[in-house]
Amino acid sequence: MRRRDMLLSGFAGGAMATSLAKPAIAQAMPEVKWRLTSSFPKQLDTIFGTAQQLAKLVGEATDGRFQIQAFSAGEIVPGLQALDAVTSGAIECCHTPTYFYVGKDPTLGLGTGLPFGPNARQQHSWWHFGGGDKIVNEALAKFNAISFPAGNSGTQMGGWFRKEITSLEDLKGLKFRIGGTGGAVLARIGVVPQQIAPGDIYPALEKGTLDAVEFVGPHDDEKLGFNKVAKYYYYPGFWEGGAMLHLCVNLEQWNRLPKHYQAILMQACESANNWMLAKYDSVNAPALKRLVSRGTELRAFPLPVVDAAFDAAKVVYAEYAAQNPLFAKGLDSVNAYLGEVMPWWKIGEYSFDTISIRQRERG
């Protein structure tokens, strides 16, 4: 009897311990439900899909206790107002390029990448090891937000034009959809930049409100149908050598998260960042082949145009730096970092790419 009583007592004690542990587990893994607004429409399966991928990873890592629901541009707020909704606390987070908001602070352009600046890997490296995270998030703190890299397009195309660009004169007065710092640079050489949300670009190009448009690359551009209304496709997008997207999170909501949820969210962002770049590398090549087969004419920007844009960029950066100490600090940081890593990049990555391309072209 004593043995049976002891066993029963032990069983009951174990059951009680289990029942007592449940609230502790629940407390460690609270239910959190966030809404995320993207700056992009659902039809763009890679760039909007990155927000969905991020949300999926967070849900899986927390057994569904931390849920993020992704909404496309326009479902909650327009695409260019995503950060405003985070700032006000209307939503918890958004998925957007920070350069959409250079009108608030030019430093935010550094978060996505400067014209003639880092490529995708260099941008990511500068963010983590060159102080980029501190600089950009110092700017975002004024807007009640913090950000984490959550996607990169790689080097973008230069855009779709109704007419050939053979000289600087062809750019004078050209109404060109381009956002961020790139728009300010091209304005210096005669372009009339227009920052238009992705979902509104095609109608504007079709109606002639725009003369040209840049967006991302072949995969997305094909989905948006730009080839139907513009014939010439220029490369490269020298203003976006590695355009980084961010998950921007309301600061109060971020600070309320348990530390392990913060860690999970940051790692999900890193994973989404890699997923987006890999996906674009996979889908852009076949999309470009299809576009060319349907009559798209590829053109490289004339070197005088590129040189003039580079000179204009230096002027724009100098003006921003004179007016904004944080931008000046960020610009110095980017330039110092590129100065440090470029010699190795030329010896390693660039020389390998050049040799590899040559050998493959030889067959």
Short mmCIF file of C-alpha atoms in Angstrom, two decimals:
data_model
loop_
_atom_site.label_atom_id
_atom_site.label_comp_id
_atom_site.label_asym_id
_atom_site.label_seq_id
_atom_site.Cartn_x
_atom_site.Cartn_y
_atom_site.Cartn_z
CA MET A 1 0.00 0.00 0.00
CA ARG A 2 2.78 2.36 0.88
CA ARG A 3 4.49 1.68 -2.46
CA ARG A 4 1.25 2.29 -4.35
CA ASP A 5 0.62 5.47 -2.38
CA MET A 6 4.11 6.70 -3.14
CA LEU A 7 3.68 5.99 -6.86
CA LEU A 8 0.32 7.70 -6.91
CA SER A 9 1.76 10.58 -4.96
CA GLY A 10 4.66 10.86 -7.39
CA PHE A 11 2.30 10.73 -10.37
CA ALA A 12 0.08 13.39 -8.88
CA GLY A 13 3.09 15.54 -8.11
CA GLY A 14 4.33 15.18 -11.68
CA ALA A 15 0.92 16.08 -13.05
CA MET A 16 0.76 19.09 -10.76
CA ALA A 17 4.24 20.16 -11.89
CA THR A 18 3.17 19.85 -15.51
CA SER A 19 0.03 21.86 -14.93
CA LEU A 20 1.99 24.49 -13.05
CA ALA A 21 4.52 24.70 -15.89
CA LYS A 22 1.96 25.58 -18.50
CA PRO A 23 1.45 29.18 -17.40
CA ALA A 24 5.23 29.64 -17.34
CA ILE A 25 5.46 28.40 -20.92
CA ALA A 26 2.57 30.61 -21.96
CA GLN A 27 4.26 33.54 -20.30
CA ALA A 28 7.52 32.80 -22.15
CA MET A 29 5.70 32.44 -25.46
CA PRO A 30 2.94 35.06 -25.38
CA GLU A 31 0.53 35.43 -28.25
CA VAL A 32 1.49 38.41 -30.39
CA LYS A 33 -0.36 39.48 -33.52
CA TRP A 34 1.09 42.11 -35.78
CA ARG A 35 0.06 43.63 -39.07
CA LEU A 36 2.64 44.38 -41.74
CA THR A 37 1.98 46.70 -44.66
CA SER A 38 4.12 46.33 -47.76
CA SER A 39 4.95 49.12 -50.19
CA PHE A 40 4.28 46.69 -53.05
CA PRO A 41 1.30 44.98 -54.70
CA LYS A 42 0.53 41.26 -54.40
CA GLN A 43 1.23 40.57 -58.06
CA LEU A 44 4.94 41.08 -57.39
CA ASP A 45 5.52 37.61 -56.00
CA THR A 46 9.18 38.17 -55.13
CA ILE A 47 9.21 41.56 -53.46
CA PHE A 48 5.80 41.18 -51.77
CA GLY A 49 6.53 37.49 -51.34
CA THR A 50 9.51 38.42 -49.17
CA ALA A 51 7.15 39.97 -46.60
CA GLN A 52 5.07 36.79 -46.69
CA GLN A 53 8.19 34.66 -46.31
CA LEU A 54 9.29 36.70 -43.29
CA ALA A 55 5.88 36.32 -41.63
CA LYS A 56 5.91 32.58 -42.31
CA LEU A 57 9.33 32.12 -40.72
CA VAL A 58 8.34 34.02 -37.56
CA GLY A 59 5.17 31.96 -37.20
CA GLU A 60 6.99 28.66 -37.66
CA ALA A 61 9.76 29.58 -35.21
CA THR A 62 7.22 30.42 -32.47
CA ASP A 63 4.74 27.62 -33.15
CA GLY A 64 2.23 30.23 -34.25
CA ARG A 65 2.47 32.29 -31.06
CA PHE A 66 3.94 35.31 -32.87
CA GLN A 67 1.86 35.99 -35.97
CA ILE A 68 2.50 38.65 -38.60
CA GLN A 69 -0.11 39.21 -41.29
CA ALA A 70 1.23 40.79 -44.47
CA PHE A 71 -0.92 43.27 -46.39
CA SER A 72 -0.11 44.62 -49.84
CA ALA A 73 0.12 48.30 -50.72
CA GLY A 74 -3.27 49.97 -50.57
CA GLU A 75 -4.96 47.40 -48.35
CA ILE A 76 -4.24 49.44 -45.22
CA VAL A 77 -2.30 52.46 -46.47
CA PRO A 78 -0.78 53.47 -49.84
CA GLY A 79 2.67 52.09 -50.55
CA LEU A 80 4.51 55.37 -50.03
CA GLN A 81 2.85 55.92 -46.64
CA ALA A 82 4.03 52.68 -45.07
CA LEU A 83 6.55 54.31 -42.73
CA ASP A 84 4.02 56.97 -41.71
CA ALA A 85 1.65 54.22 -40.55
CA VAL A 86 4.44 52.69 -38.45
CA THR A 87 5.40 56.07 -36.98
CA SER A 88 1.83 56.77 -35.87
CA GLY A 89 1.35 53.30 -34.44
CA ALA A 90 -1.51 52.52 -36.84
CA ILE A 91 0.36 49.32 -37.68
CA GLU A 92 3.22 47.49 -36.03
CA CYS A 93 5.59 47.17 -38.99
CA CYS A 94 6.10 47.68 -42.70
CA HIS A 95 8.24 46.20 -45.47
CA THR A 96 9.69 48.99 -47.58
CA PRO A 97 12.88 50.53 -48.96
CA THR A 98 13.92 53.36 -46.68
CA TYR A 99 14.89 55.56 -49.63
CA PHE A 100 11.20 56.15 -50.28
CA TYR A 101 11.40 58.58 -47.35
CA VAL A 102 14.45 60.71 -48.18
CA GLY A 103 12.12 63.71 -48.09
CA LYS A 104 11.93 63.16 -44.33
CA ASP A 105 15.68 62.70 -43.92
CA PRO A 106 18.23 62.04 -46.71
CA THR A 107 20.05 59.70 -44.33
CA LEU A 108 17.30 57.17 -44.99
CA GLY A 109 18.60 56.89 -48.54
CA LEU A 110 21.69 55.22 -47.13
CA GLY A 111 19.57 52.36 -45.83
CA THR A 112 18.61 51.29 -49.34
CA GLY A 113 21.85 52.33 -51.00
CA LEU A 114 23.32 55.37 -52.73
CA PRO A 115 23.74 55.90 -56.48
CA PHE A 116 27.20 54.63 -57.43
CA GLY A 117 27.36 53.10 -53.95
CA PRO A 118 27.67 49.55 -52.63
CA ASN A 119 26.40 46.46 -54.40
CA ALA A 120 24.10 44.04 -52.55
CA ARG A 121 26.78 42.21 -50.59
CA GLN A 122 28.69 45.37 -49.77
CA GLN A 123 25.50 47.09 -48.61
CA HIS A 124 24.70 44.19 -46.31
CA SER A 125 28.27 44.10 -45.03
CA TRP A 126 28.35 47.86 -44.37
CA TRP A 127 25.07 47.57 -42.46
CA HIS A 128 26.40 44.92 -40.09
CA PHE A 129 30.12 45.69 -39.93
CA GLY A 130 30.52 49.29 -41.06
CA GLY A 131 28.10 50.98 -38.68
CA GLY A 132 25.23 51.32 -41.14
CA ASP A 133 22.66 49.95 -38.70
CA LYS A 134 23.43 52.60 -36.09
CA ILE A 135 23.41 55.48 -38.57
CA VAL A 136 20.16 54.63 -40.35
CA ASN A 137 18.36 53.66 -37.17
CA GLU A 138 19.41 56.92 -35.55
CA ALA A 139 17.56 58.66 -38.37
CA LEU A 140 14.55 56.34 -38.05
CA ALA A 141 14.34 56.87 -34.29
CA LYS A 142 13.05 60.39 -35.02
CA PHE A 143 10.10 58.69 -36.69
CA ASN A 144 9.45 56.25 -33.85
CA ALA A 145 10.85 53.30 -35.79
CA ILE A 146 13.71 50.82 -35.97
CA SER A 147 14.65 48.79 -39.02
CA PHE A 148 16.26 45.51 -40.03
CA PRO A 149 17.47 44.44 -43.50
CA ALA A 150 14.80 42.22 -45.03
CA GLY A 151 15.51 41.87 -48.74
CA ASN A 152 17.70 43.06 -51.56
CA SER A 153 17.00 43.27 -55.29
CA GLY A 154 20.63 43.21 -56.39
CA THR A 155 21.65 45.64 -59.13
CA GLN A 156 18.55 46.95 -60.85
CA MET A 157 17.85 47.79 -64.46
CA GLY A 158 18.01 51.37 -65.68
CA GLY A 159 14.42 51.43 -66.84
CA TRP A 160 12.05 51.61 -69.78
CA PHE A 161 12.13 54.51 -72.24
CA ARG A 162 9.84 55.40 -75.11
CA LYS A 163 12.80 56.78 -77.07
CA GLU A 164 16.50 56.03 -77.29
CA ILE A 165 18.89 57.85 -75.00
CA THR A 166 21.94 58.76 -77.04
CA SER A 167 23.13 61.86 -75.21
CA LEU A 168 22.49 64.08 -72.20
CA GLU A 169 20.18 66.19 -74.33
CA ASP A 170 17.74 63.29 -74.58
CA LEU A 171 17.23 63.46 -70.82
CA LYS A 172 16.27 67.13 -70.69
CA GLY A 173 12.70 67.44 -69.43
CA LEU A 174 12.18 63.66 -69.43
CA LYS A 175 9.43 62.72 -66.96
CA PHE A 176 10.96 59.67 -65.31
CA ARG A 177 9.51 57.56 -62.51
CA ILE A 178 12.38 57.21 -60.07
CA GLY A 179 12.42 57.53 -56.30
CA GLY A 180 14.86 58.24 -53.56
CA THR A 181 18.29 59.76 -53.90
CA GLY A 182 18.53 58.64 -57.52
CA GLY A 183 15.77 61.07 -58.43
CA ALA A 184 17.67 63.98 -56.89
CA VAL A 185 20.80 63.00 -58.82
CA LEU A 186 19.05 62.68 -62.19
CA ALA A 187 17.26 65.97 -61.63
CA ARG A 188 20.71 67.60 -61.75
CA ILE A 189 21.17 66.45 -65.34
CA GLY A 190 17.77 67.56 -66.59
CA VAL A 191 15.42 64.71 -65.72
CA VAL A 192 12.06 65.50 -64.09
CA PRO A 193 11.83 62.77 -61.42
CA GLN A 194 8.45 61.42 -60.34
CA GLN A 195 8.09 59.25 -57.24
CA ILE A 196 5.04 57.10 -57.93
CA ALA A 197 3.91 54.03 -56.00
CA PRO A 198 4.45 50.71 -57.87
CA GLY A 199 0.76 50.05 -58.45
CA ASP A 200 0.30 53.41 -60.23
CA ILE A 201 3.27 53.28 -62.59
CA TYR A 202 1.82 51.42 -65.58
CA PRO A 203 -1.24 53.67 -66.05
CA ALA A 204 0.97 56.75 -65.92
CA LEU A 205 3.35 55.32 -68.52
CA GLU A 206 0.50 54.17 -70.74
CA LYS A 207 -1.24 57.57 -70.67
CA GLY A 208 1.99 59.44 -71.38
CA THR A 209 2.12 61.11 -67.97
CA LEU A 210 5.54 59.47 -67.78
CA ASP A 211 8.15 59.26 -70.54
CA ALA A 212 10.17 56.58 -68.81
CA VAL A 213 10.08 54.39 -65.74
CA GLU A 214 12.48 52.37 -63.66
CA PHE A 215 11.34 49.80 -61.15
CA VAL A 216 13.40 46.74 -60.25
CA GLY A 217 14.36 44.25 -62.94
CA PRO A 218 13.07 41.95 -65.70
CA HIS A 219 10.88 39.71 -63.53
CA ASP A 220 8.87 42.48 -61.88
CA ASP A 221 8.95 44.75 -64.93
CA GLU A 222 7.45 41.98 -67.04
CA LYS A 223 4.70 41.40 -64.50
CA LEU A 224 3.87 45.11 -64.53
CA GLY A 225 3.75 45.13 -68.33
CA PHE A 226 6.14 48.01 -69.02
CA ASN A 227 7.35 46.36 -72.23
CA LYS A 228 3.88 46.86 -73.71
CA VAL A 229 4.21 50.64 -73.71
CA ALA A 230 7.96 51.29 -73.90
CA LYS A 231 10.45 49.68 -76.27
CA TYR A 232 13.92 50.51 -74.96
CA TYR A 233 15.24 48.81 -71.83
CA TYR A 234 18.36 50.43 -70.37
CA TYR A 235 20.99 49.10 -67.99
CA PRO A 236 22.39 49.27 -65.41
CA GLY A 237 20.47 51.10 -62.70
CA PHE A 238 23.57 52.88 -61.45
CA TRP A 239 21.45 54.52 -58.75
CA GLU A 240 20.58 51.12 -57.24
CA GLY A 241 23.57 48.80 -57.18
CA GLY A 242 22.13 46.72 -54.37
CA ALA A 243 18.80 48.05 -53.18
CA MET A 244 18.15 46.91 -49.62
CA LEU A 245 14.63 46.66 -48.25
CA HIS A 246 13.81 46.87 -44.56
CA LEU A 247 11.35 45.72 -41.99
CA CYS A 248 10.58 48.97 -40.18
CA VAL A 249 9.04 48.38 -36.77
CA ASN A 250 7.24 50.78 -34.45
CA LEU A 251 9.65 51.43 -31.55
CA GLU A 252 7.10 50.88 -28.78
CA GLN A 253 6.00 47.60 -30.32
CA TRP A 254 9.61 46.49 -30.70
CA ASN A 255 10.44 47.28 -27.09
CA ARG A 256 7.41 45.30 -25.89
CA LEU A 257 8.55 42.11 -27.58
CA PRO A 258 10.24 39.48 -25.42
CA LYS A 259 13.96 39.28 -26.14
CA HIS A 260 13.69 35.87 -27.79
CA TYR A 261 10.91 37.16 -30.07
CA GLN A 262 13.19 40.05 -31.02
CA ALA A 263 15.94 37.55 -31.86
CA ILE A 264 13.56 35.41 -33.90
CA LEU A 265 12.31 38.43 -35.82
CA MET A 266 15.84 39.63 -36.61
CA GLN A 267 16.88 36.19 -37.84
CA ALA A 268 13.72 35.91 -39.94
CA CYS A 269 14.66 39.24 -41.54
CA GLU A 270 18.14 37.93 -42.35
CA SER A 271 16.67 34.80 -43.88
CA ALA A 272 14.16 36.83 -45.90
CA ASN A 273 17.00 39.07 -47.08
CA ASN A 274 18.85 36.06 -48.51
CA TRP A 275 15.64 34.56 -49.94
CA MET A 276 14.76 37.68 -51.90
CA LEU A 277 18.19 38.12 -53.48
CA ALA A 278 18.41 34.44 -54.40
CA LYS A 279 14.90 34.49 -55.86
CA TYR A 280 15.66 37.51 -58.05
CA ASP A 281 18.87 35.87 -59.28
CA SER A 282 16.75 32.89 -60.30
CA VAL A 283 13.82 34.64 -62.01
CA ASN A 284 15.37 37.69 -63.69
CA ALA A 285 17.37 35.80 -66.32
CA PRO A 286 14.46 33.89 -67.91
CA ALA A 287 12.27 37.01 -67.73
CA LEU A 288 14.87 39.01 -69.65
CA LYS A 289 15.00 36.33 -72.35
CA ARG A 290 11.24 36.47 -72.73
CA LEU A 291 11.22 40.26 -72.94
CA VAL A 292 13.90 40.34 -75.64
CA SER A 293 12.11 37.60 -77.60
CA ARG A 294 9.01 39.84 -77.65
CA GLY A 295 10.76 42.84 -79.12
CA THR A 296 12.36 44.64 -76.17
CA GLU A 297 15.58 46.37 -77.21
CA LEU A 298 18.37 46.33 -74.65
CA ARG A 299 20.58 49.38 -74.43
CA ALA A 300 23.47 50.39 -72.20
CA PHE A 301 23.43 53.95 -70.91
CA PRO A 302 25.93 56.07 -72.88
CA LEU A 303 29.07 56.72 -70.83
CA PRO A 304 28.66 60.53 -70.99
CA VAL A 305 25.27 60.09 -69.27
CA VAL A 306 26.79 57.90 -66.56
CA ASP A 307 29.73 60.28 -66.04
CA ALA A 308 27.43 63.29 -65.78
CA ALA A 309 25.24 61.46 -63.27
CA PHE A 310 28.29 60.57 -61.17
CA ASP A 311 29.41 64.19 -61.09
CA ALA A 312 25.86 65.25 -60.18
CA ALA A 313 25.78 62.68 -57.37
CA LYS A 314 28.84 64.24 -55.76
CA VAL A 315 27.14 67.65 -55.81
CA VAL A 316 23.92 66.28 -54.30
CA TYR A 317 25.80 64.44 -51.56
CA ALA A 318 27.80 67.55 -50.69
CA GLU A 319 24.60 69.57 -50.36
CA TYR A 320 22.93 66.94 -48.18
CA ALA A 321 26.03 66.67 -45.99
CA ALA A 322 26.21 70.45 -45.52
CA GLN A 323 22.61 70.51 -44.30
CA ASN A 324 22.43 67.24 -42.38
CA PRO A 325 25.25 66.14 -40.01
CA LEU A 326 23.89 62.59 -39.75
CA PHE A 327 23.89 62.18 -43.52
CA ALA A 328 27.45 63.53 -43.58
CA LYS A 329 28.44 60.94 -41.00
CA GLY A 330 26.75 58.20 -43.00
CA LEU A 331 28.32 59.28 -46.28
CA ASP A 332 31.77 59.28 -44.67
CA SER A 333 31.05 55.83 -43.28
CA VAL A 334 30.02 54.39 -46.67
CA ASN A 335 32.97 55.94 -48.48
CA ALA A 336 35.44 54.77 -45.85
CA TYR A 337 34.02 51.27 -45.93
CA LEU A 338 34.11 51.03 -49.73
CA GLY A 339 37.64 52.41 -49.72
CA GLU A 340 38.61 49.61 -47.36
CA VAL A 341 36.91 46.70 -49.13
CA MET A 342 37.21 47.66 -52.82
CA PRO A 343 40.87 46.63 -53.29
CA TRP A 344 40.03 43.11 -52.14
CA TRP A 345 36.81 43.11 -54.16
CA LYS A 346 38.71 43.89 -57.37
CA ILE A 347 41.23 41.12 -56.69
CA GLY A 348 38.63 38.57 -55.63
CA GLU A 349 35.07 38.98 -56.82
CA TYR A 350 35.48 41.32 -59.80
CA SER A 351 38.42 39.47 -61.33
CA PHE A 352 36.66 36.12 -60.93
CA ASP A 353 33.45 37.43 -62.50
CA THR A 354 35.37 38.93 -65.42
CA ILE A 355 37.30 35.74 -66.09
CA SER A 356 34.26 33.52 -65.64
CA ILE A 357 32.14 35.57 -68.06
CA ARG A 358 34.92 35.57 -70.64
CA GLN A 359 35.41 31.81 -70.49
CA ARG A 360 31.70 31.08 -70.74
CA GLU A 361 31.39 33.40 -73.73
CA ARG A 362 34.26 31.50 -75.36
CA GLY A 363 32.19 28.33 -74.88
#
